[in-house]
Amino acid sequence: MLYPAEWQALWLTIKLALFSSLLLLLLTAPLAWWLSRGQSAGRNAINALLTLPLVLPPTVLGFYLVLLLSPDSWFSQLLRLMGIEALAFRFEGLVLASMLYSLPFVVQPLQQGFGQIAQDLLNQSKAFGANNWQLVTQLIWPLSRPALFSAFILSFAHTLGEFGIVLMIGGNIPGQTQLLSMLIYDQVESLNYARAHLLSGLLLLFSFSVLFWLYQQQRGQQQQGQQQRSQK
Amino acid sequence: MSLQLKLNWLASNFHLQLELELNNHWIGVYGQSGSGKTSLLKAIAGLLPAATAFCSLDGELWQHDCFQLALSKRKALYLAPDAVLMPHKTALQQLQLASHWSQSTVDLKQMIQDFELEPLLALYPSQLSSGQQQKLALAQALIAKPRLLLLDEALAHLDHQQKAAVLQKLKLYQQQQGFMLLWVSHQMEDLCLYCEEIIWLKHGQLQRQQQLSSPHSNQLFYAI
């Protein structure tokens, strides 16, 4: 059904979505925690900065990334000092770009989820004598698991649909940076509508299933909560 | 036990200014809504560091200027009118966690029996009535063997009969464990029945501090 090049692009797309979503979760969780613990001008500034990828056209982000990842930029020179080649036209570069692009999709649900853990509850647990490790494992982790989960799914699905940035910094190299969305673009350009249909349909179906599943999960949790309350 | 406290806090429409020394075990806190009772209790628990100029218990410094003793070292437990419970744990799990966190030696079974918690053990907080939640929160606090127990209307959702039973048990545990108890209540009769001393707040200031010579017999405060 799919040609090898298409399988390759599909696999690369999923790999990219997995890598960038997991890394993003790990790196932004502490930041989202800090943001959820109160209000201040500093927090607002950082919130605004993190939301930028949502409103900027991908070309703007892509343009800055092209500059940043080009072999003679300060960033690439710094990487070279650490023994890493320039990231332009490479999978690692795409991971970095996807992480920036999906930032708001991870930070916002996390921040919301963390924000629902009442400060009173944390303070009381501390007063009981709980140490930080106990707070994280017994309180914060179980209470924010749904938020971590939806942040991951949102970021994953969002990366699947990434196009603009990939176009600018990826280079469309099969096996390295050629994603499904790029392949569809190529097929449409060469008027190969049959393949474009197939690949687009695949992506559409997959994205719909993921989002539908996510909403089902959320509804399930709400219903559970209501049931518990009505049993009272 | 001796608690020394100095509060100074200027909020937008409220000025809290207090200097207190408390030496009794059962202390009632009385005053109109908005007189600063909750702020007083929260400050002692370490939850209002900006309002607290000085706080010490039995000579151990809890807060002074920039120094602030960690919440986990104070063993001062503040119980709010709406019990603060872990939404994802059953009543039994809450009790067990409190016992584990505080490395307590208090007998859990006895506690469950004393506060008649057996039928609630498998339930989550959202399945409990507000009175049951308060009872659970109190038991949880007593398991942790506090040095200071701060009750902010923390028994107000219990019916009359249950409250009397709970207070009896609370008295017992207080005598066993020897903690100091500050109790905010609007029920002057309750305060007079149980407390050795009553402080009366008004507009964020100490209006009156009154020793009751012996609880149960004192009628003096009714006159104020």
Short mmCIF file of C-alpha atoms in Angstrom, two decimals:
data_model
loop_
_atom_site.label_atom_id
_atom_site.label_comp_id
_atom_site.label_asym_id
_atom_site.label_seq_id
_atom_site.Cartn_x
_atom_site.Cartn_y
_atom_site.Cartn_z
CA MET A 1 0.00 0.00 0.00
CA LEU A 2 2.76 2.46 0.98
CA TYR A 3 6.04 2.81 -0.90
CA PRO A 4 9.31 2.51 1.04
CA ALA A 5 9.90 6.27 0.84
CA GLU A 6 6.45 6.83 2.34
CA TRP A 7 7.04 4.34 5.14
CA GLN A 8 10.31 6.10 5.83
CA ALA A 9 8.60 9.49 5.99
CA LEU A 10 5.85 8.10 8.24
CA TRP A 11 8.36 6.53 10.60
CA LEU A 12 10.44 9.71 10.68
CA THR A 13 7.37 11.79 11.43
CA ILE A 14 6.38 9.58 14.35
CA LYS A 15 9.96 9.47 15.63
CA LEU A 16 10.20 13.23 15.51
CA ALA A 17 6.86 13.66 17.30
CA LEU A 18 7.87 11.19 20.02
CA PHE A 19 11.33 12.62 20.60
CA SER A 20 10.35 16.27 20.65
CA SER A 21 7.25 15.70 22.82
CA LEU A 22 9.09 13.66 25.45
CA LEU A 23 12.02 16.07 25.60
CA LEU A 24 9.69 19.02 25.78
CA LEU A 25 7.75 17.48 28.67
CA LEU A 26 10.91 16.78 30.63
CA LEU A 27 12.41 20.21 30.06
CA THR A 28 9.33 22.37 30.56
CA ALA A 29 7.68 20.62 33.51
CA PRO A 30 9.74 22.54 36.11
CA LEU A 31 9.11 25.80 34.27
CA ALA A 32 5.37 25.14 34.06
CA TRP A 33 5.39 24.34 37.78
CA TRP A 34 7.00 27.66 38.59
CA LEU A 35 4.57 29.49 36.32
CA SER A 36 1.60 27.82 38.02
CA ARG A 37 2.68 28.94 41.51
CA GLY A 38 1.53 32.54 41.45
CA GLN A 39 1.37 35.79 39.53
CA SER A 40 4.17 38.22 38.76
CA ALA A 41 5.39 40.41 35.92
CA GLY A 42 8.28 38.02 35.32
CA ARG A 43 5.89 35.10 34.98
CA ASN A 44 3.68 37.05 32.57
CA ALA A 45 6.66 37.96 30.41
CA ILE A 46 7.73 34.34 30.19
CA ASN A 47 4.16 33.25 29.50
CA ALA A 48 3.96 35.72 26.63
CA LEU A 49 7.29 34.50 25.27
CA LEU A 50 6.16 30.88 25.44
CA THR A 51 2.89 31.64 23.66
CA LEU A 52 4.63 33.37 20.73
CA PRO A 53 4.89 30.23 18.56
CA LEU A 54 1.08 30.12 18.65
CA VAL A 55 0.64 33.52 17.02
CA LEU A 56 3.77 33.95 14.89
CA PRO A 57 3.75 32.53 11.37
CA PRO A 58 6.03 29.48 11.21
CA THR A 59 8.12 31.38 8.68
CA VAL A 60 9.23 33.85 11.33
CA LEU A 61 10.32 31.10 13.69
CA GLY A 62 11.82 29.26 10.72
CA PHE A 63 13.77 32.32 9.63
CA TYR A 64 15.37 32.78 13.04
CA LEU A 65 16.12 29.08 13.21
CA VAL A 66 17.80 29.18 9.81
CA LEU A 67 20.04 31.93 11.15
CA LEU A 68 20.65 30.08 14.41
CA LEU A 69 21.39 26.71 12.86
CA SER A 70 23.53 27.90 9.95
CA PRO A 71 27.12 26.62 10.21
CA ASP A 72 28.72 30.01 11.01
CA SER A 73 26.24 31.18 13.68
CA TRP A 74 27.39 31.55 17.29
CA PHE A 75 25.13 28.66 18.27
CA SER A 76 26.68 26.29 15.73
CA GLN A 77 30.17 27.40 16.74
CA LEU A 78 29.30 26.68 20.36
CA LEU A 79 28.03 23.23 19.35
CA ARG A 80 31.19 22.62 17.35
CA LEU A 81 33.25 23.33 20.47
CA MET A 82 31.29 20.53 22.12
CA GLY A 83 31.96 18.29 19.14
CA ILE A 84 28.51 18.56 17.54
CA GLU A 85 28.05 19.46 13.88
CA ALA A 86 25.74 22.25 12.74
CA LEU A 87 22.11 21.16 13.03
CA ALA A 88 20.74 22.59 9.78
CA PHE A 89 19.21 19.97 7.45
CA ARG A 90 19.48 17.30 10.12
CA PHE A 91 17.00 15.36 12.21
CA GLU A 92 18.33 16.87 15.44
CA GLY A 93 17.65 20.32 14.03
CA LEU A 94 14.07 19.30 13.35
CA VAL A 95 13.70 18.10 16.93
CA LEU A 96 14.87 21.46 18.22
CA ALA A 97 12.53 23.31 15.84
CA SER A 98 9.54 21.12 16.75
CA MET A 99 10.18 21.68 20.43
CA LEU A 100 10.09 25.44 19.98
CA TYR A 101 7.04 25.20 17.75
CA SER A 102 5.09 23.00 20.19
CA LEU A 103 6.09 24.90 23.36
CA PRO A 104 2.68 26.47 24.08
CA PHE A 105 0.93 23.15 23.50
CA VAL A 106 2.88 21.60 26.33
CA VAL A 107 3.37 24.44 28.77
CA GLN A 108 -0.23 25.61 28.87
CA PRO A 109 -1.92 22.29 29.76
CA LEU A 110 0.85 21.55 32.25
CA GLN A 111 0.50 24.94 33.85
CA GLN A 112 -3.25 24.48 34.13
CA GLY A 113 -2.93 20.99 35.57
CA PHE A 114 -0.31 22.05 38.10
CA GLY A 115 -2.35 25.11 39.01
CA GLN A 116 -5.20 22.89 40.16
CA ILE A 117 -3.04 21.38 42.88
CA ALA A 118 -3.98 23.65 45.75
CA GLN A 119 -1.18 25.40 47.60
CA ASP A 120 -3.10 24.68 50.82
CA LEU A 121 -2.76 20.96 50.21
CA LEU A 122 0.98 21.25 49.58
CA ASN A 123 1.46 23.40 52.68
CA GLN A 124 -0.53 21.01 54.84
CA SER A 125 1.42 18.02 53.58
CA LYS A 126 4.66 19.84 54.36
CA ALA A 127 3.37 20.63 57.83
CA PHE A 128 2.68 16.92 58.33
CA GLY A 129 6.37 16.42 57.62
CA ALA A 130 6.37 15.29 53.99
CA ASN A 131 9.67 15.88 52.22
CA ASN A 132 9.95 17.07 48.61
CA TRP A 133 10.30 13.58 47.20
CA GLN A 134 7.15 12.46 49.01
CA LEU A 135 5.30 15.53 47.77
CA VAL A 136 6.26 14.78 44.18
CA THR A 137 5.53 11.05 44.23
CA GLN A 138 2.41 11.02 46.41
CA LEU A 139 0.76 14.29 45.46
CA ILE A 140 2.09 16.11 42.43
CA TRP A 141 2.66 13.15 40.12
CA PRO A 142 -0.73 11.43 40.62
CA LEU A 143 -2.64 14.72 40.54
CA SER A 144 -0.97 16.05 37.41
CA ARG A 145 -0.85 12.82 35.41
CA PRO A 146 -3.89 13.74 33.26
CA ALA A 147 -2.29 17.11 32.43
CA LEU A 148 1.04 15.49 31.53
CA PHE A 149 -0.85 13.05 29.36
CA SER A 150 -2.82 15.67 27.44
CA ALA A 151 0.25 17.87 27.04
CA PHE A 152 2.09 14.95 25.50
CA ILE A 153 -0.77 14.05 23.13
CA LEU A 154 -1.25 17.66 22.04
CA SER A 155 2.43 18.14 21.34
CA PHE A 156 2.62 14.81 19.53
CA ALA A 157 -0.35 15.58 17.29
CA HIS A 158 0.86 19.09 16.66
CA THR A 159 4.28 17.88 15.53
CA LEU A 160 2.64 15.49 13.08
CA GLY A 161 1.12 18.48 11.33
CA GLU A 162 4.28 20.54 11.24
CA PHE A 163 5.12 21.96 7.82
CA GLY A 164 6.27 25.56 7.61
CA ILE A 165 9.34 25.25 9.80
CA VAL A 166 10.33 21.93 8.32
CA LEU A 167 10.13 23.48 4.87
CA MET A 168 12.51 26.23 5.92
CA ILE A 169 15.13 24.36 7.89
CA GLY A 170 14.65 20.71 6.94
CA GLY A 171 15.78 20.46 3.38
CA ASN A 172 13.44 17.56 2.53
CA ILE A 173 16.15 14.88 2.66
CA PRO A 174 14.65 11.37 2.55
CA GLY A 175 15.41 9.44 5.73
CA GLN A 176 16.81 12.54 7.45
CA THR A 177 14.28 15.33 7.30
CA GLN A 178 11.57 14.29 4.86
CA LEU A 179 8.38 14.16 6.88
CA LEU A 180 4.94 13.01 5.83
CA SER A 181 3.69 16.57 5.44
CA MET A 182 6.62 17.35 3.09
CA LEU A 183 5.96 14.25 1.06
CA ILE A 184 2.31 15.23 0.62
CA TYR A 185 3.41 18.67 -0.54
CA ASP A 186 5.73 17.07 -3.12
CA GLN A 187 3.01 14.80 -4.41
CA VAL A 188 0.59 17.68 -4.82
CA GLU A 189 3.24 19.75 -6.61
CA SER A 190 3.83 16.93 -9.09
CA LEU A 191 0.05 16.49 -9.51
CA ASN A 192 0.18 12.99 -8.10
CA TYR A 193 -3.19 13.33 -6.40
CA ALA A 194 -3.73 9.61 -5.75
CA ARG A 195 -0.73 9.39 -3.39
CA ALA A 196 -1.51 12.78 -1.88
CA HIS A 197 -5.03 11.56 -1.15
CA LEU A 198 -3.80 8.43 0.53
CA LEU A 199 -1.20 10.15 2.71
CA SER A 200 -3.45 13.07 3.61
CA GLY A 201 -6.27 10.69 4.49
CA LEU A 202 -3.91 8.72 6.69
CA LEU A 203 -2.76 11.81 8.57
CA LEU A 204 -6.31 13.10 8.88
CA LEU A 205 -7.61 9.84 10.28
CA PHE A 206 -4.74 9.52 12.71
CA SER A 207 -5.03 13.08 13.99
CA PHE A 208 -8.79 12.76 14.38
CA SER A 209 -8.44 9.50 16.30
CA VAL A 210 -5.89 11.00 18.67
CA LEU A 211 -7.99 14.08 19.40
CA PHE A 212 -11.20 12.06 19.75
CA TRP A 213 -9.49 9.69 22.17
CA LEU A 214 -8.15 12.65 24.16
CA TYR A 215 -11.61 14.19 24.51
CA GLN A 216 -13.06 10.81 25.49
CA GLN A 217 -10.44 10.49 28.21
CA GLN A 218 -11.21 13.92 29.57
CA ARG A 219 -14.95 13.24 29.57
CA GLY A 220 -14.35 9.94 31.31
CA GLN A 221 -12.54 11.73 34.12
CA GLN A 222 -15.27 14.31 34.47
CA GLN A 223 -17.96 11.63 34.65
CA GLN A 224 -15.98 9.74 37.24
CA GLY A 225 -15.80 12.90 39.32
CA GLN A 226 -19.53 13.49 39.01
CA GLN A 227 -20.34 9.93 39.95
CA GLN A 228 -18.25 10.21 43.06
CA ARG A 229 -20.03 13.38 44.03
CA SER A 230 -23.51 12.00 43.36
CA GLN A 231 -22.86 8.97 45.54
CA LYS A 232 -22.66 11.25 48.50
CA MET B 1 4.04 25.81 76.58
CA SER B 2 4.64 29.36 75.58
CA LEU B 3 3.90 30.96 72.25
CA GLN B 4 5.13 34.44 71.50
CA LEU B 5 3.89 36.28 68.49
CA LYS B 6 4.11 39.68 66.91
CA LEU B 7 2.09 40.48 63.79
CA ASN B 8 2.15 43.56 61.65
CA TRP B 9 0.41 43.47 58.34
CA LEU B 10 -1.08 46.22 56.25
CA ALA B 11 -3.39 44.88 53.56
CA SER B 12 -5.44 47.10 51.26
CA ASN B 13 -8.38 47.51 53.65
CA PHE B 14 -7.18 45.77 56.75
CA HIS B 15 -4.50 46.44 59.32
CA LEU B 16 -3.46 43.57 61.52
CA GLN B 17 -1.39 44.57 64.50
CA LEU B 18 -0.97 42.19 67.37
CA GLU B 19 1.41 41.25 70.13
CA LEU B 20 0.60 38.12 72.04
CA GLU B 21 2.02 35.77 74.59
CA LEU B 22 0.08 32.56 75.15
CA ASN B 23 0.84 30.06 77.89
CA ASN B 24 -2.27 27.93 78.22
CA HIS B 25 -3.13 24.76 76.35
CA TRP B 26 -6.68 25.51 75.20
CA ILE B 27 -7.04 28.97 73.80
CA GLY B 28 -10.22 30.25 72.23
CA VAL B 29 -10.14 32.95 69.58
CA TYR B 30 -13.25 35.02 69.24
CA GLY B 31 -14.26 38.00 67.14
CA GLN B 32 -16.47 39.19 64.33
CA SER B 33 -15.93 38.11 60.75
CA GLY B 34 -13.02 40.05 59.31
CA SER B 35 -11.41 40.71 62.68
CA GLY B 36 -8.24 38.80 61.77
CA LYS B 37 -8.82 35.39 63.39
CA THR B 38 -7.89 33.37 60.33
CA SER B 39 -4.88 35.57 59.63
CA LEU B 40 -3.70 35.06 63.21
CA LEU B 41 -3.87 31.27 62.91
CA LYS B 42 -2.28 31.22 59.48
CA ALA B 43 0.54 33.45 60.64
CA ILE B 44 1.31 31.08 63.51
CA ALA B 45 1.27 28.13 61.12
CA GLY B 46 3.79 29.92 58.93
CA LEU B 47 1.40 30.48 56.04
CA LEU B 48 1.53 34.29 56.19
CA PRO B 49 5.24 35.05 56.40
CA ALA B 50 4.74 38.64 55.21
CA ALA B 51 2.48 39.40 58.18
CA THR B 52 4.66 37.88 60.88
CA ALA B 53 7.32 39.99 62.55
CA PHE B 54 8.16 37.51 65.27
CA CYS B 55 7.07 34.04 66.29
CA SER B 56 8.54 31.54 68.71
CA LEU B 57 7.33 28.48 70.57
CA ASP B 58 8.95 27.45 73.86
CA GLY B 59 12.00 29.54 73.04
CA GLU B 60 12.44 27.93 69.63
CA LEU B 61 12.54 30.65 67.01
CA TRP B 62 9.99 30.13 64.23
CA GLN B 63 10.20 33.43 62.48
CA HIS B 64 12.12 36.63 62.93
CA ASP B 65 12.98 39.12 60.18
CA CYS B 66 14.24 37.06 57.26
CA PHE B 67 14.53 33.82 59.18
CA GLN B 68 11.67 31.41 58.76
CA LEU B 69 11.56 27.87 60.11
CA ALA B 70 10.40 25.37 57.48
CA LEU B 71 6.78 24.24 57.74
CA SER B 72 7.87 20.64 58.13
CA LYS B 73 9.87 21.48 61.29
CA ARG B 74 7.17 23.43 63.12
CA LYS B 75 4.59 20.72 63.57
CA ALA B 76 1.96 23.44 63.64
CA LEU B 77 -1.13 22.19 61.85
CA TYR B 78 -3.71 24.62 60.54
CA LEU B 79 -7.16 23.19 59.84
CA ALA B 80 -9.31 25.39 57.60
CA PRO B 81 -13.15 25.52 57.78
CA ASP B 82 -13.25 23.50 54.56
CA ALA B 83 -11.04 20.51 55.23
CA VAL B 84 -8.00 20.26 52.97
CA LEU B 85 -7.77 16.64 51.81
CA MET B 86 -6.05 14.79 49.00
CA PRO B 87 -8.70 14.30 46.30
CA HIS B 88 -7.08 11.12 44.94
CA LYS B 89 -6.74 9.21 48.22
CA THR B 90 -9.31 7.35 50.29
CA ALA B 91 -9.88 8.28 53.92
CA LEU B 92 -7.72 5.38 55.06
CA GLN B 93 -4.92 6.34 52.70
CA GLN B 94 -5.02 9.92 53.97
CA LEU B 95 -4.61 8.71 57.54
CA GLN B 96 -1.83 6.32 56.59
CA LEU B 97 0.05 8.98 54.65
CA ALA B 98 -0.20 11.46 57.51
CA SER B 99 1.14 8.77 59.83
CA HIS B 100 3.95 7.90 57.41
CA TRP B 101 4.96 11.49 56.69
CA SER B 102 5.09 12.46 60.33
CA GLN B 103 6.75 9.16 61.34
CA SER B 104 4.08 8.92 63.96
CA THR B 105 3.64 6.24 66.57
CA VAL B 106 0.01 7.06 67.26
CA ASP B 107 -2.26 4.02 67.05
CA LEU B 108 -4.20 4.36 63.82
CA LYS B 109 -6.85 1.77 64.74
CA GLN B 110 -7.58 3.51 68.02
CA MET B 111 -7.88 6.84 66.22
CA ILE B 112 -10.31 5.38 63.67
CA GLN B 113 -12.39 3.96 66.49
CA ASP B 114 -12.32 7.16 68.53
CA PHE B 115 -13.62 9.30 65.70
CA GLU B 116 -15.97 6.64 64.29
CA LEU B 117 -14.29 6.68 60.90
CA GLU B 118 -14.73 2.98 60.00
CA PRO B 119 -17.61 3.47 57.54
CA LEU B 120 -15.67 6.20 55.73
CA LEU B 121 -12.34 4.47 55.26
CA ALA B 122 -12.85 3.34 51.66
CA LEU B 123 -14.38 6.62 50.50
CA TYR B 124 -12.76 9.52 48.65
CA PRO B 125 -13.08 13.10 49.98
CA SER B 126 -15.60 13.97 47.25
CA GLN B 127 -17.88 11.26 48.65
CA LEU B 128 -17.81 12.62 52.20
CA SER B 129 -20.06 15.29 53.67
CA SER B 130 -18.35 18.45 54.87
CA GLY B 131 -18.77 17.34 58.49
CA GLN B 132 -17.20 13.96 57.76
CA GLN B 133 -14.36 15.71 55.98
CA GLN B 134 -13.73 17.85 59.06
CA LYS B 135 -13.68 14.81 61.30
CA LEU B 136 -11.20 13.08 58.98
CA ALA B 137 -8.99 16.16 58.80
CA LEU B 138 -8.90 16.40 62.59
CA ALA B 139 -8.02 12.72 63.00
CA GLN B 140 -5.31 13.15 60.38
CA ALA B 141 -3.87 16.09 62.26
CA LEU B 142 -3.89 14.25 65.59
CA ILE B 143 -2.07 11.29 64.05
CA ALA B 144 0.74 13.65 63.06
CA LYS B 145 1.26 14.56 66.75
CA PRO B 146 1.29 18.34 66.34
CA ARG B 147 2.95 20.69 68.80
CA LEU B 148 0.36 23.28 67.90
CA LEU B 149 -3.11 22.62 66.56
CA LEU B 150 -4.85 25.56 64.92
CA LEU B 151 -8.56 25.01 64.41
CA ASP B 152 -10.24 27.61 62.23
CA GLU B 153 -13.94 26.79 62.58
CA ALA B 154 -12.70 23.30 61.89
CA LEU B 155 -15.61 21.62 63.67
CA ALA B 156 -18.34 23.98 62.45
CA HIS B 157 -19.90 21.55 59.96
CA LEU B 158 -20.50 18.86 62.59
CA ASP B 159 -23.92 18.53 64.16
CA HIS B 160 -24.31 19.32 67.83
CA GLN B 161 -24.13 15.74 69.06
CA GLN B 162 -21.14 14.78 66.95
CA LYS B 163 -19.29 17.93 67.89
CA ALA B 164 -19.63 17.16 71.58
CA ALA B 165 -18.29 13.63 71.01
CA VAL B 166 -15.40 14.87 68.88
CA LEU B 167 -14.49 17.54 71.41
CA GLN B 168 -14.41 14.92 74.19
CA LYS B 169 -11.93 12.86 72.19
CA LEU B 170 -9.96 15.93 71.22
CA LYS B 171 -9.63 16.82 74.89
CA LEU B 172 -8.35 13.34 75.59
CA TYR B 173 -5.74 13.48 72.85
CA GLN B 174 -4.69 16.95 73.91
CA GLN B 175 -4.03 15.67 77.42
CA GLN B 176 -2.09 12.68 76.07
CA GLN B 177 0.00 14.55 73.53
CA GLY B 178 0.23 17.87 75.35
CA PHE B 179 -0.06 20.15 72.34
CA MET B 180 -1.29 23.72 72.44
CA LEU B 181 -4.59 24.38 70.74
CA LEU B 182 -5.92 27.60 69.29
CA TRP B 183 -9.57 27.36 68.43
CA VAL B 184 -11.47 29.90 66.37
CA SER B 185 -15.20 29.59 66.90
CA HIS B 186 -18.26 31.80 66.81
CA GLN B 187 -19.87 29.66 69.52
CA MET B 188 -18.95 31.45 72.73
CA GLU B 189 -20.59 28.65 74.79
CA ASP B 190 -18.19 26.09 73.31
CA LEU B 191 -15.19 28.30 73.93
CA CYS B 192 -16.18 28.86 77.54
CA LEU B 193 -16.73 25.16 78.08
CA TYR B 194 -13.34 24.03 76.88
CA CYS B 195 -10.87 26.90 76.87
CA GLU B 196 -8.58 28.11 79.62
CA GLU B 197 -8.06 31.44 77.95
CA ILE B 198 -9.91 33.48 75.37
CA ILE B 199 -8.54 36.16 73.12
CA TRP B 200 -10.92 38.57 71.47
CA LEU B 201 -9.96 40.28 68.24
CA LYS B 202 -11.54 43.37 66.74
CA HIS B 203 -10.51 45.13 63.51
CA GLY B 204 -7.17 43.34 63.47
CA GLN B 205 -6.28 44.33 67.03
CA LEU B 206 -6.31 42.50 70.31
CA GLN B 207 -9.43 43.70 72.10
CA ARG B 208 -9.14 41.57 75.18
CA GLN B 209 -7.22 38.59 76.54
CA GLN B 210 -9.04 36.79 79.32
CA GLN B 211 -7.97 33.91 81.51
CA LEU B 212 -10.82 31.65 82.51
CA SER B 213 -9.97 30.47 86.00
CA SER B 214 -11.32 27.00 85.36
CA PRO B 215 -13.14 25.82 82.31
CA HIS B 216 -16.68 24.47 82.67
CA SER B 217 -17.52 26.77 85.53
CA ASN B 218 -16.73 30.14 84.15
CA GLN B 219 -19.58 32.39 83.20
CA LEU B 220 -17.67 35.60 83.22
CA PHE B 221 -17.16 35.92 79.52
CA TYR B 222 -20.88 36.04 78.84
CA ALA B 223 -20.89 39.40 80.45
CA ILE B 224 -18.48 41.01 78.02
#
